[in-house]
Short mmCIF file of C-alpha atoms in Angstrom, two decimals:
data_model
loop_
_atom_site.label_atom_id
_atom_site.label_comp_id
_atom_site.label_asym_id
_atom_site.label_seq_id
_atom_site.Cartn_x
_atom_site.Cartn_y
_atom_site.Cartn_z
CA MET H 1144 131.02 94.78 98.14
CA GLU H 1145 129.47 91.56 97.86
CA ASN H 1146 128.98 89.80 94.37
CA GLN H 1147 125.25 90.89 92.94
CA GLU H 1148 125.43 87.92 91.46
CA SER H 1149 125.15 85.36 94.31
CA VAL H 1150 122.77 87.55 96.57
CA ASN H 1151 118.84 86.43 96.39
CA LYS H 1152 116.00 88.86 95.83
CA ILE H 1153 113.01 87.35 97.80
CA ASP H 1154 108.90 89.07 96.47
CA ILE H 1155 107.72 90.23 99.88
CA PRO H 1156 103.82 88.92 99.83
CA SER H 1157 101.82 92.48 99.99
CA HIS H 1158 100.90 92.11 103.60
CA HIS H 1159 104.65 92.54 104.54
CA TRP H 1160 105.28 95.79 102.53
CA ASP H 1161 104.23 98.01 105.46
CA ARG H 1162 106.78 96.53 107.48
CA LEU H 1163 109.33 96.84 104.96
CA PHE H 1164 109.13 100.83 103.96
CA ALA H 1165 109.91 101.27 107.31
CA PRO H 1166 111.84 103.37 109.00
CA SER H 1167 108.70 106.05 106.80
CA ALA H 1168 111.31 107.92 105.27
CA CYS H 1169 114.74 107.08 103.42
CA LEU H 1170 116.99 108.48 101.36
CA VAL H 1171 116.56 106.61 98.61
CA MET H 1172 117.25 106.84 94.18
CA ILE H 1173 114.41 106.21 91.80
CA THR H 1174 114.37 104.86 89.26
CA THR H 1175 112.74 105.85 85.77
CA VAL H 1176 112.49 104.97 82.29
CA ASP H 1177 111.42 107.42 79.32
CA THR H 1178 109.00 106.90 76.59
CA VAL H 1179 111.26 104.79 74.66
CA GLY H 1180 113.41 102.40 77.43
CA ARG H 1181 116.00 104.44 78.17
CA VAL H 1182 116.79 104.61 81.77
CA ASN H 1183 117.61 107.11 85.03
CA ALA H 1184 118.22 107.36 88.34
CA ALA H 1185 118.13 110.32 90.55
CA SER H 1186 118.94 110.13 94.61
CA PHE H 1187 115.95 111.40 97.05
CA GLY H 1188 116.93 112.52 100.51
CA THR H 1189 112.80 113.01 101.42
CA CYS H 1190 111.34 110.24 99.49
CA VAL H 1191 108.15 108.52 102.66
CA ARG H 1192 105.73 106.40 103.29
CA VAL H 1193 102.65 108.30 102.94
CA CYS H 1194 99.87 105.92 103.66
CA HIS H 1195 100.10 102.38 105.50
CA ASP H 1196 97.49 99.36 103.83
CA PRO H 1197 97.61 99.76 100.62
CA VAL H 1198 101.22 101.20 100.85
CA TYR H 1199 101.67 104.81 98.50
CA ILE H 1200 105.59 105.94 98.41
CA ALA H 1201 106.26 110.26 97.97
CA PHE H 1202 108.66 112.11 96.46
CA THR H 1203 109.04 115.60 94.81
CA VAL H 1204 110.75 116.32 91.73
CA GLY H 1205 112.02 119.89 90.54
CA ALA H 1206 110.80 120.55 86.85
CA THR H 1207 113.92 120.23 84.97
CA LYS H 1208 115.30 116.75 85.98
CA ASP H 1209 114.57 113.10 83.95
CA THR H 1210 113.26 111.72 86.10
CA TYR H 1211 109.91 114.22 86.59
CA GLN H 1212 109.71 114.15 82.65
CA ASN H 1213 109.54 110.19 83.17
CA VAL H 1214 107.24 110.19 85.87
CA LEU H 1215 104.46 112.12 83.75
CA ALA H 1216 105.24 110.09 80.60
CA THR H 1217 105.24 106.53 81.29
CA ASN H 1218 103.16 106.57 85.20
CA GLN H 1219 106.27 104.53 87.03
CA PHE H 1220 108.77 104.30 89.10
CA VAL H 1221 110.74 102.50 91.69
CA VAL H 1222 112.28 103.01 94.95
CA ASN H 1223 115.59 102.26 95.76
CA VAL H 1224 116.55 101.84 99.33
CA PRO H 1225 120.31 101.62 99.68
CA PRO H 1226 122.52 100.43 102.94
CA PHE H 1227 124.14 102.82 104.95
CA GLU H 1228 127.20 102.06 104.04
CA ARG H 1229 130.48 104.08 102.22
CA GLU H 1230 131.41 102.53 99.25
CA ILE H 1231 127.10 102.22 97.98
CA LEU H 1232 126.80 105.97 99.34
CA GLU H 1233 129.78 107.07 97.46
CA LYS H 1234 127.46 106.10 94.07
CA VAL H 1235 124.81 107.27 95.31
CA ARG H 1236 126.66 110.82 95.24
CA VAL H 1237 127.33 110.45 91.59
CA VAL H 1238 123.53 108.89 90.88
CA GLY H 1239 122.47 113.05 92.63
CA LEU H 1240 124.40 114.38 89.70
CA GLU H 1241 123.51 117.23 86.90
CA PHE H 1242 123.88 114.32 83.62
CA PRO H 1243 122.43 115.52 80.55
CA PRO H 1244 119.39 113.96 79.64
CA GLN H 1245 119.52 110.33 78.36
CA VAL H 1246 122.30 110.05 80.32
CA ASN H 1247 121.99 106.23 81.94
CA GLU H 1248 123.26 107.58 85.61
CA LEU H 1249 123.47 103.29 86.70
CA GLU H 1250 126.41 103.32 84.53
CA LYS H 1251 128.13 106.73 85.49
CA ALA H 1252 127.94 105.10 89.14
CA GLY H 1253 128.37 101.74 88.72
CA LEU H 1254 125.85 100.27 89.15
CA THR H 1255 123.51 97.30 88.10
CA ALA H 1256 120.27 97.60 86.74
CA ILE H 1257 118.08 94.25 87.57
CA SER H 1258 114.84 93.51 85.82
CA SER H 1259 111.71 95.09 88.03
CA LYS H 1260 108.49 91.84 88.78
CA ILE H 1261 106.10 94.64 87.20
CA VAL H 1262 107.07 97.93 86.38
CA LYS H 1263 109.53 98.86 83.32
CA PRO H 1264 111.57 100.75 85.46
CA PRO H 1265 114.70 98.30 86.86
CA ARG H 1266 115.61 98.01 90.02
CA ILE H 1267 119.32 98.20 91.56
CA ALA H 1268 120.78 95.30 92.71
CA GLU H 1269 122.96 97.07 95.16
CA CYS H 1270 120.42 98.15 96.53
CA ARG H 1271 118.76 96.13 99.58
CA SER H 1272 114.98 96.47 99.36
CA HIS H 1273 112.36 98.16 96.34
CA PHE H 1274 109.43 99.00 95.16
CA GLU H 1275 107.51 99.49 92.09
CA CYS H 1276 105.28 101.81 92.19
CA GLN H 1277 102.32 103.24 90.06
CA VAL H 1278 101.45 106.58 89.93
CA GLU H 1279 98.70 107.47 92.14
CA TRP H 1280 98.40 111.34 91.53
CA THR H 1281 100.87 114.04 90.56
CA LYS H 1282 100.42 117.99 91.73
CA GLN H 1283 102.18 120.96 89.88
CA TRP H 1284 103.41 123.40 92.65
CA LEU H 1285 106.05 126.01 92.08
CA TYR H 1286 108.40 124.30 90.31
CA ARG H 1287 108.05 120.95 91.28
CA LEU H 1288 106.01 117.98 90.85
CA MET H 1289 105.03 116.37 93.68
CA VAL H 1290 104.60 112.50 93.29
CA VAL H 1291 102.33 109.47 94.77
CA GLY H 1292 103.00 106.11 93.87
CA LYS H 1293 101.11 103.09 94.60
CA VAL H 1294 103.76 100.07 95.33
CA VAL H 1295 102.31 97.38 93.48
CA ALA H 1296 105.67 94.91 93.62
CA ALA H 1297 108.47 94.95 96.59
CA SER H 1298 111.34 92.90 97.11
CA VAL H 1299 114.63 92.62 99.44
CA ASP H 1300 117.69 90.63 99.91
CA GLU H 1301 116.66 87.63 102.24
CA ASP H 1302 118.72 87.91 105.02
CA CYS H 1303 117.07 91.50 105.50
CA VAL H 1304 113.74 90.42 106.56
CA ASP H 1305 112.22 87.45 109.09
CA PRO H 1306 110.19 85.02 107.92
CA ASP H 1307 107.01 87.44 109.50
CA GLY H 1308 108.23 90.43 107.59
CA TYR H 1309 110.01 92.61 110.18
CA VAL H 1310 113.26 94.43 108.41
CA ALA H 1311 116.07 92.63 109.86
CA TRP H 1312 117.83 95.85 110.96
CA ASN H 1313 121.62 95.06 111.26
CA LYS H 1314 121.43 93.77 107.44
CA LEU H 1315 118.91 96.28 105.64
CA LYS H 1316 120.85 99.37 107.15
CA PRO H 1317 118.62 102.31 105.61
CA ALA H 1318 120.38 105.26 105.27
CA HIS H 1319 118.64 108.82 105.36
CA TYR H 1320 119.91 112.19 104.53
CA CYS H 1321 120.35 114.55 107.35
CA GLY H 1322 121.67 118.16 106.23
CA ASN H 1323 121.93 121.43 104.42
CA ALA H 1324 119.63 122.02 101.06
CA TYR H 1325 121.28 119.87 97.81
CA ARG H 1326 124.40 121.44 96.55
CA ASN H 1327 127.27 120.87 94.16
#
């Protein structure tokens, strides 16, 4: 993996956020923080863009998860999109493991937290695009929480978009979850 210190993240203007979150659903790692600032990260295979302008992103999370508690407590999260590359996908798997509360999954997976521009949860340096979100609404149903967040900032590795904000697919390489229900 290339040295993350040498990758320059660029801020994306709001009129290009929709172009950057393409395709509309992908494998992601969502970062949150609890009320005292402890970082949590979790893998999600069904995170989707649900509105184009302004851009809104939605996902569901189980009621027993730290992400569930943190989203309700802080109303913020960051959607980090990993590339379809074996080394990072192995780290996505580690982030998806069951760790006790207050364990920093980024540290366990060997991922690098970088400060977000607007929200408190960090971005993940090894991911190529990031969407900082403020919770718009939540809906509890069955044993899950549906979360819809408004994108308040987006960033991407500078070589992954063209000057018009269109994705360079061969560089961004977003991954998609295809398969069975989640199992250990």
